[in-house]
Structure formats: C-alpha cells, structure tokens
Short mmCIF file of C-alpha atoms in Angstrom, two decimals:
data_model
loop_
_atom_site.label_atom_id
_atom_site.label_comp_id
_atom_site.label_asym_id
_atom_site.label_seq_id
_atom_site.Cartn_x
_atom_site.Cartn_y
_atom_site.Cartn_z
CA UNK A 25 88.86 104.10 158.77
CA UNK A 26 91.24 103.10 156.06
CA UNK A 27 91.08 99.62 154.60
CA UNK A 28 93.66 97.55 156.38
CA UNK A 29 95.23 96.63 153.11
CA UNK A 30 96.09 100.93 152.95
CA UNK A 31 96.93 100.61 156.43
CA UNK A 32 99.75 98.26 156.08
CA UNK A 33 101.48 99.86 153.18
CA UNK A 34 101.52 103.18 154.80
CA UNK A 35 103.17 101.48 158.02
CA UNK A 36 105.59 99.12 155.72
CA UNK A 37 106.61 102.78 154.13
CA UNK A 38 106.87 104.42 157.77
CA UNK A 39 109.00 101.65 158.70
CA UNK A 40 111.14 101.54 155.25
CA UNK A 41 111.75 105.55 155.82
CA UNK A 42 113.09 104.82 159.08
CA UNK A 43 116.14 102.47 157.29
CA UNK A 44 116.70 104.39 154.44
CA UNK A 45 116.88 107.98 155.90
CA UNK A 46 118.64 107.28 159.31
CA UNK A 47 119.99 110.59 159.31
CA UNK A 48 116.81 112.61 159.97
CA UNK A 49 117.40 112.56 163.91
CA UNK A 50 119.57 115.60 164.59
CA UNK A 51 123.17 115.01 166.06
CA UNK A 52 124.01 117.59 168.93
CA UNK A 53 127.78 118.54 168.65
CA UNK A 54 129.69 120.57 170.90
CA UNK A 55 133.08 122.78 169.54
CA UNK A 56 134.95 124.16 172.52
CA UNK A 57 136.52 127.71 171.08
CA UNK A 58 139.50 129.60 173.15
CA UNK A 59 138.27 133.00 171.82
CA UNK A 60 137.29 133.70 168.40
CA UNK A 61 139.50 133.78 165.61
CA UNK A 62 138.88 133.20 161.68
CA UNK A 63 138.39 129.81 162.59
CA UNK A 64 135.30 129.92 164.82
CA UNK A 65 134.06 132.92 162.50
CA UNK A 66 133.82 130.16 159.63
CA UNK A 67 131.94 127.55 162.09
CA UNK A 68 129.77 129.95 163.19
CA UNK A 69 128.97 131.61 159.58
CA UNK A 70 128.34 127.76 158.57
CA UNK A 71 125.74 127.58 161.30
CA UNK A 72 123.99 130.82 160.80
CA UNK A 73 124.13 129.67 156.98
CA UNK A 74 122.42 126.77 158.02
CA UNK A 75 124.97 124.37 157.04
CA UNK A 76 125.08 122.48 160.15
CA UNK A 77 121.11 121.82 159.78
CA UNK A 78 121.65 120.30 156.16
CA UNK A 79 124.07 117.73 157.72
CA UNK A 80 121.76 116.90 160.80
CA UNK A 81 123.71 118.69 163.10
CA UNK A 82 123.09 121.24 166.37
CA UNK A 83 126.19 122.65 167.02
CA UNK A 84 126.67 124.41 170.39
CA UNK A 85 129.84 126.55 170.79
CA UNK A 86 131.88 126.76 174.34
CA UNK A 87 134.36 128.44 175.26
CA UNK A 88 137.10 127.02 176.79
CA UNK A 89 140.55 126.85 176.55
CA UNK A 90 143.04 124.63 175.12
CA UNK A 91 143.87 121.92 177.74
CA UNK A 92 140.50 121.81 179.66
CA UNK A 93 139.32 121.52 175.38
CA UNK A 94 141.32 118.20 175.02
CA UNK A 95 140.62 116.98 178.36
CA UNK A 96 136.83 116.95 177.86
CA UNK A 97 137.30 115.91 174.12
CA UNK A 98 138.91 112.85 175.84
CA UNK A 99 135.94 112.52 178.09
CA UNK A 100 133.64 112.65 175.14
CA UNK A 101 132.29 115.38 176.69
CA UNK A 102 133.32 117.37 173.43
CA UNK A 103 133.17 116.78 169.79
CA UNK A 104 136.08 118.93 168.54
CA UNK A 105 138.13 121.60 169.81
CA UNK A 106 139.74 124.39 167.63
CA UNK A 107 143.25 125.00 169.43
CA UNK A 108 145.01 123.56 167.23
CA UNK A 109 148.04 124.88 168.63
CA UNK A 110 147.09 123.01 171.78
CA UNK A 111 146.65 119.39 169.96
CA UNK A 112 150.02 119.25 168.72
CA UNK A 113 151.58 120.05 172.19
CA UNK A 114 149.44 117.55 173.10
CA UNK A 115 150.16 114.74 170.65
CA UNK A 116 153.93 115.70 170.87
CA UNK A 117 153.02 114.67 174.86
CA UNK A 118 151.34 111.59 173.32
CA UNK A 119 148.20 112.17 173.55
CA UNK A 120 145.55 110.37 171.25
CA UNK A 121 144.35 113.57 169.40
CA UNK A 122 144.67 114.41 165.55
CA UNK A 123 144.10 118.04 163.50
CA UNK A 124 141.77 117.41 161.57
CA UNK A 125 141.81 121.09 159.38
CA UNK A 126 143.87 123.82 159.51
CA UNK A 127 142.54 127.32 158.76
CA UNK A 128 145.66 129.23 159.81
CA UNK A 129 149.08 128.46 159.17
CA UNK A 130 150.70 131.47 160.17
CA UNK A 131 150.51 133.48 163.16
CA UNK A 132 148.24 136.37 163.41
CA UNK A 133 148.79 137.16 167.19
CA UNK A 134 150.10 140.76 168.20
CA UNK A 135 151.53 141.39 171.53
CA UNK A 136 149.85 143.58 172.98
CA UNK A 137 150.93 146.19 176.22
CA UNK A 138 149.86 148.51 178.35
CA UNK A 139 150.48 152.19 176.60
CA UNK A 140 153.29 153.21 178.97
CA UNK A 141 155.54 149.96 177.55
CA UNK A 142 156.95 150.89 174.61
CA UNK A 143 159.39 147.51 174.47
CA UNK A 144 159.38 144.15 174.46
CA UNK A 145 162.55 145.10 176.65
CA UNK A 146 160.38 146.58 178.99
CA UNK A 147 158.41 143.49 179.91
CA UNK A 148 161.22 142.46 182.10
CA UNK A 149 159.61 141.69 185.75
CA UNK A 150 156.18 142.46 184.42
CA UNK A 151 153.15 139.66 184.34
CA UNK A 152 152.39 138.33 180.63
CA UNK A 153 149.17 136.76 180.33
CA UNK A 154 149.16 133.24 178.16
CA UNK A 155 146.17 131.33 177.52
CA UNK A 156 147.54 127.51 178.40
CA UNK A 157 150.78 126.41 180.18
CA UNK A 158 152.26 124.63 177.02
CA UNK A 159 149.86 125.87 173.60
CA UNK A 160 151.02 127.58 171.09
CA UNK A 161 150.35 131.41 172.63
CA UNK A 162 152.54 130.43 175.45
CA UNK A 163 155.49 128.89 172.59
CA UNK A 164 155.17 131.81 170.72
CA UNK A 165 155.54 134.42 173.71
CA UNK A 166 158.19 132.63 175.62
CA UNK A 167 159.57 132.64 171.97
CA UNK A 168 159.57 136.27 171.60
CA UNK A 169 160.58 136.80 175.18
CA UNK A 170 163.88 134.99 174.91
CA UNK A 171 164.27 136.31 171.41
CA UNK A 172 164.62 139.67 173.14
CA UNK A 173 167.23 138.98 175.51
CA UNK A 174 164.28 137.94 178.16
CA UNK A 175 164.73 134.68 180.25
CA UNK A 176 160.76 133.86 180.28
CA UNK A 177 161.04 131.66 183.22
CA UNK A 178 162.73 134.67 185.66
CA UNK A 179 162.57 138.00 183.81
CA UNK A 180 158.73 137.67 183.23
CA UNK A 181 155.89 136.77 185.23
CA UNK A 182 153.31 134.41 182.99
CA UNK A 183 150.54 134.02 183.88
CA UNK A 184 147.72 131.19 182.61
CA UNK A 185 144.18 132.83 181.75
CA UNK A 186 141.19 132.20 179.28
CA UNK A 187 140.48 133.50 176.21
CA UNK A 188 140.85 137.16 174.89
CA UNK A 189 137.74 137.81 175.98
CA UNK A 190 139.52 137.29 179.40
CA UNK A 191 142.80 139.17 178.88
CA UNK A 192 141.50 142.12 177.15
CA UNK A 193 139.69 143.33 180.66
CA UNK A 194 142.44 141.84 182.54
CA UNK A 195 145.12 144.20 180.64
CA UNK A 196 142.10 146.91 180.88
CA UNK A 197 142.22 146.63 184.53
CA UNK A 198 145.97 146.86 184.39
CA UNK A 199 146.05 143.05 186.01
CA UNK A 200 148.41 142.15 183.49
CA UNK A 201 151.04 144.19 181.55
CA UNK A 202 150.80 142.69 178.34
CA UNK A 203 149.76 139.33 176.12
CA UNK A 204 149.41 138.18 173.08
CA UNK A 205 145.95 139.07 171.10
CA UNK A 206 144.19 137.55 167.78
CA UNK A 207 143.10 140.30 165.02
CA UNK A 208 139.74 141.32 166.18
CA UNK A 209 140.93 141.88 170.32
CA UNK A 210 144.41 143.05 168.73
CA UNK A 211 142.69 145.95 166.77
CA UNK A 212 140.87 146.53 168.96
CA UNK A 213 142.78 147.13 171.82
CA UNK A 214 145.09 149.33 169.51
CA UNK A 215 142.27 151.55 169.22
CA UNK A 216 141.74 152.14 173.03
CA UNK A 217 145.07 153.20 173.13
CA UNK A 218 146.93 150.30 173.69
CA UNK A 219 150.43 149.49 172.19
CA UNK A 220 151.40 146.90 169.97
CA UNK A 221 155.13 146.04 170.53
CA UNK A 222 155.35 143.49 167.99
CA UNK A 223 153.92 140.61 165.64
CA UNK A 224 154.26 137.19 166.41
CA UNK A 225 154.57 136.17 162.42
CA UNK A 226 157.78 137.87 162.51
CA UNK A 227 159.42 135.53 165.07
CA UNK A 228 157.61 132.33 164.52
CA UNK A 229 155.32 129.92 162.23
CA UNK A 230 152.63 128.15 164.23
CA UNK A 231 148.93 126.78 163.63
CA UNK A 232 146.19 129.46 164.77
CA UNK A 233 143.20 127.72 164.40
CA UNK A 234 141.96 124.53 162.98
CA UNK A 235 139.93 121.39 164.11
CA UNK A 236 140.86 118.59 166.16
CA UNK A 237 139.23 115.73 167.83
CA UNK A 238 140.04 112.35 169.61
CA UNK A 239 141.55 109.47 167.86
CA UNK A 240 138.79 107.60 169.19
CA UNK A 241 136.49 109.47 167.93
CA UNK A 242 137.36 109.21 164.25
CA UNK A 243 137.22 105.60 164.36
CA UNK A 244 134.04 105.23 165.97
CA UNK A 245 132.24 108.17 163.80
CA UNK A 246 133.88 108.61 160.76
CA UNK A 247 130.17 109.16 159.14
CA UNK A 248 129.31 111.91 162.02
CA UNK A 249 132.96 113.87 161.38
CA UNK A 250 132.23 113.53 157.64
CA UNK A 251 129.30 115.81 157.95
CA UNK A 252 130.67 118.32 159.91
CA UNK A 253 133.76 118.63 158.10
CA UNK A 254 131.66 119.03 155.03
CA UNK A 255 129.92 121.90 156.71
CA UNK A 256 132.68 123.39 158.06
CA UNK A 257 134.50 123.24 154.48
CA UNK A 258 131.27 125.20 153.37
CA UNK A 259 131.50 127.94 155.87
CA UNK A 260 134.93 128.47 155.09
CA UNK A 261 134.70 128.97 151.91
CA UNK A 262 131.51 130.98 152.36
CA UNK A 263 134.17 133.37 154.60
CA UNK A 264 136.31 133.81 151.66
CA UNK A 265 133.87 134.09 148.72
CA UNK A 266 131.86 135.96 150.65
CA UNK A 267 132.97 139.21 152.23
CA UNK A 268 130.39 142.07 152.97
CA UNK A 269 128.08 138.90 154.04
CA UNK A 270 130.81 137.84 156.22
CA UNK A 271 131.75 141.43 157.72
CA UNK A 272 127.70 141.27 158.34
CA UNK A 273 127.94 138.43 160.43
CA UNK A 274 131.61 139.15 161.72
CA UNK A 275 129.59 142.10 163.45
CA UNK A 276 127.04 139.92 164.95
CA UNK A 277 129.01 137.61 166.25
CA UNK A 278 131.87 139.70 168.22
CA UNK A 279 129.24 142.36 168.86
CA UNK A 280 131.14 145.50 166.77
CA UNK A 281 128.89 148.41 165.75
CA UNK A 282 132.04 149.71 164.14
CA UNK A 283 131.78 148.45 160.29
CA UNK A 284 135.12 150.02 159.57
CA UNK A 285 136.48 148.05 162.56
CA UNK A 286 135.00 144.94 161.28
CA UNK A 287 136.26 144.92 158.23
CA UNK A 288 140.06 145.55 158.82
CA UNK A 289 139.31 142.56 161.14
CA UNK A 290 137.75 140.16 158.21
CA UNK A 291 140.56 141.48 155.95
CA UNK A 292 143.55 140.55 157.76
CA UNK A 293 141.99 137.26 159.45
CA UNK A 294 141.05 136.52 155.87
CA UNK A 295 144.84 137.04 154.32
CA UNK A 296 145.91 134.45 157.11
CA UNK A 297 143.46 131.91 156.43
CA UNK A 298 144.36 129.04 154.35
CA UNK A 299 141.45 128.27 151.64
CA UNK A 300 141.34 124.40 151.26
CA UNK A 301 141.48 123.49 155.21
CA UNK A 302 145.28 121.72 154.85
CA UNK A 303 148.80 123.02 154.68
CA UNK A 304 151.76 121.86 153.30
CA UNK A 305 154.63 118.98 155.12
CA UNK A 306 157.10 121.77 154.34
CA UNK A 307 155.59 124.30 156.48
CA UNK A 308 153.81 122.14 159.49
CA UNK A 309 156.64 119.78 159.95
CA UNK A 310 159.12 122.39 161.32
CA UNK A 311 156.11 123.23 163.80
CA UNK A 312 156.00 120.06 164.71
CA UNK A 313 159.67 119.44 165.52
CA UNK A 314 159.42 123.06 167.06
CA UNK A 315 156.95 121.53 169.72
CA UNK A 316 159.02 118.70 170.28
CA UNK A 317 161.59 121.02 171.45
CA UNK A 318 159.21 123.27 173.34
CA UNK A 319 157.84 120.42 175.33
CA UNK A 320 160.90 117.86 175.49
CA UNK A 321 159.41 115.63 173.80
CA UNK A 322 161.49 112.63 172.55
CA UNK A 323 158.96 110.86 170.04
CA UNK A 324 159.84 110.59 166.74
CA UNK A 325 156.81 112.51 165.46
CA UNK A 326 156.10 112.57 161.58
CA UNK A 327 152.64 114.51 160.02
CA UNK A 328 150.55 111.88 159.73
CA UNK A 329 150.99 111.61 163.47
CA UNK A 330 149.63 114.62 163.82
CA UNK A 331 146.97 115.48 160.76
CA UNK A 332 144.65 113.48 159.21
CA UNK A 333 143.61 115.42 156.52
CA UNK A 334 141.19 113.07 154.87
CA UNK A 335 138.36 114.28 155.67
CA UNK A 336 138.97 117.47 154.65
CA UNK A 337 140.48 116.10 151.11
CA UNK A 338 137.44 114.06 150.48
CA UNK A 339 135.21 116.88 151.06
CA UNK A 340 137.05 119.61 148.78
CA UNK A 341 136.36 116.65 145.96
CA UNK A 342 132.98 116.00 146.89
CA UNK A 343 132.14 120.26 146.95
CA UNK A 344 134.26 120.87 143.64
CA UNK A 345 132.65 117.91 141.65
CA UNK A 346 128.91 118.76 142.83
CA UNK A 347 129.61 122.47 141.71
CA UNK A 348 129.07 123.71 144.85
CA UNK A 349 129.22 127.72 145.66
CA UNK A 350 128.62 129.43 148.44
#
C-alpha cells in the first residue's frame, strides 16, 4: 500500500491530466462522399496516414449523395459532406451551409455513353443519369445538353441516381444511355469500351469536390472543425507531394489491380486539384451567380456567403510555420 501522502499526488495528477489534455477522448466524425473523387482520395490517404488519429478523430466515410448529405448534415447526423457542388445549390436556396475547402475548381467530369452513341446529338429521347435533382452534375449536364441544341427538360430523359459506383452498372446494364463520370469511373469505363462524347471543363467551371458543413456547426465546434481541417490539409498535400505512395493507396481504396490504370487516374485528378484548399473570388463567384441562375434564386449572394475559408487559411500558416512535410 502506498503512503496516502503518494496516494494523493498521484490522484491530484490523474485529475490535473484530465483538464489539461481534454482532447485524449477520440471524436467520431462522419463524411458523407457521393463517389470518390480526388477529394475523398485525400481524406481517406489522411486517415490511412493516420492523420485523423493525431487530431483525436475516427472518421467513418458514407456514401451518400448530395441532398440526402445536407439533409443529415442538418440533422447533425453528419459532420461534413464533400459535394460541394451540392452546398452552393443549396445556400443559393438558403440553406445554412458553408464550403469550407475546395479541392477542385474545375470540372473533371466526362460524359460518358453507351458505345453505339457517338453524339451528344444522339442523346435526344434517351435517359441521362444525374446524381441529385439540382447539384452541380445535373447543372453541368443540362448545361451541355442545351449547349447542343438539346431541350433537357423534353429531349432527354434524366434521371436521379447515386454515386458512380451506381451509374457505372446502371449504364453497364444498358439502364441508362449515358451520364456524367469523375476520372477514375470515366477511365475506366473508356476502357470497357465505352464512349466519351465530351468533357464537361470545356462547357463549364464548377466546384468538384471540397468540404462543407452546417453553419451551426462551425459556431458550436470551431475547435472540433479545426482539427479536421488540419488533417485534411495534411492529406492533401500528402496527395500531391506524394505520388507512387498515393497511386499505392489510390489502388486500395477503389480496388484497381491495374497500376497503369491507377496512375493515369492520380495524374489527371491530381492536375485538377487545387493545392492550398481555396480558390480565387474571380473564378468561384461566376459559379456562384451561375447557380443563382440554375436554381432561380433571387438572393443577392456574395463569397463569403458561401466559403469560409478560415479554417483552411489558418491551417496552411500553422503547417508552413511548423515546417511540416508530408
């Protein structure tokens, strides 16, 4: 038996450790995905980095598309959702969501079709597969549609499914004639004979991927968004820095045996992705007023509507001035 005089310093330390390290309990997290992109790729690199872990975080990954991902956000039922895309429809509909990063600011979608179409012309009074009624995969295909002489509300059947993960046996199965594909399903695809009739970064700017939450989450866990921003920002630039390691865990993750496969993927998700997490007012405010059009929205919507970018910021400074490297 210790002396009592032992045994109340050790229990004064116990309870001391419990103030001044409150962050030893680990924080589950949820991140609803539609399908992955370069976006999820650098969440989940962070986490198999063990990234996540350093912060106090579990992070479980769902799938689930865009509006069902702000809906539950809203709920609380998720922590952050990485349609992007999806949140500024939203907020342009005014709903209390912000972007919180943006790792794409340019399209990297192909539309993809069933090998007897060889046009976009062809498409007329054929079912097009979108992933949400008004995100930005269903903007940017009505976009192309009417673009080529196509009325997408009578010359085209579309259709509201999941992910690629979704579409890509759908269009297998010949259920749908053609849709709009990320790089990895897009190559894919491509390569089991299917045509690609056109790019979507040659009609349109939009925001791929990113992060966004609820506005009431960032004001009641600033601290909590902090640290998964700052592991995020890590996995990123891990994904950048890092490119054999991240074709290594590219193939994990979407399941390729194909190394030649998986790196065209990394390669052209990695020429899309921005490297600090933000993009410039001169290229996301035209998106924005794009939306506004798309959904009829009268708002008077400005960036910092939209973005909060803050986080994001502060951890770049924080990384750069610790020396940080992947």
């Amino acid at each position: 038996m210790l002396p009592r005089n032992v045994r109340l310093l050790v229990l004064e330390l116990v309870i001391l450790s419990a103030y001044i390290n409150p962050v030893s309990a680990i924080d589950n997290m949820r991140v609803a995905h539609p399908s992955i992109s370069a976006s999820v790729l650098c969440l989940m690199i962070a986490n198999k980095e063990g990234y996540f872990k350093e912060e106090g975080i579990n992070v479980e990954f769902l799938s689930i598309r865009g509006e069902i991902a702000i809906r539950t956000t809203l709920a609380g039922e998720i922590d952050f959702f990485t349609n992007a895309g999806s949140a500024l429809a939203a907020v342009a509909r005014n709903v209390p969501v912000k972007i919180l990063a943006v790792f794409q600011d340019k399209p990297g979608w192909d539309l993809i079709a069933l090998p007897n179409i060889k046009s976009i012309a062809q498409l007329r009074g054929q079912t097009v597969a979108i992933m949400s009624p008004e995100g930005s995969l269903a903007v940017v295909t009505r976009e192309i549609l009417k673009k080529n002489g196509l009325d997408p509300a009578k010359d085209a059947n579309l259709v509201v499914m999941g992910g690629d993960d979704v579409r890509f046996p759908a269009l297998k199965a010949k259920a749908i004639q053609a849709t709009l594909f990320n790089t990895a399903a897009s190559l894919r695809a491509q390569k089991d004979g299917f045509v690609k009739l056109t790019s979507a970064g040659e009609y349109v700017n939009t925001i791929q991927g990113g992060l966004a939450t609820s506005e009431e989450k960032i004001k009641q866990q600033p601290a909590k968004i902090a640290r998964f921003l700052r592991a995020s920002m890590k996995g990123l630039a891990f994904f950048l820095a890092k490119r054999d390691a991240a074709i290594k865990y590219s193939m994990e993750i979407l399941k390729l045996k194909d190394r030649d496969m998986a790196g065209a993927i990394y390669d052209e998700e990695a020429r899309l992705t921005v490297r600090d997490g933000t993009s410039e007012a001169k290229i996301l405010q035209p998106m924005i007023d794009e939306m506004k059009l798309a959904v009829k929205s009268q708002r008077d919507l400005k960036l910092a509507d939209v973005f909060d970018f803050s986080f994001v910021r502060r951890t770049n400074e924080e990384l750069k001035l610790s020396g940080w490297k992947p």
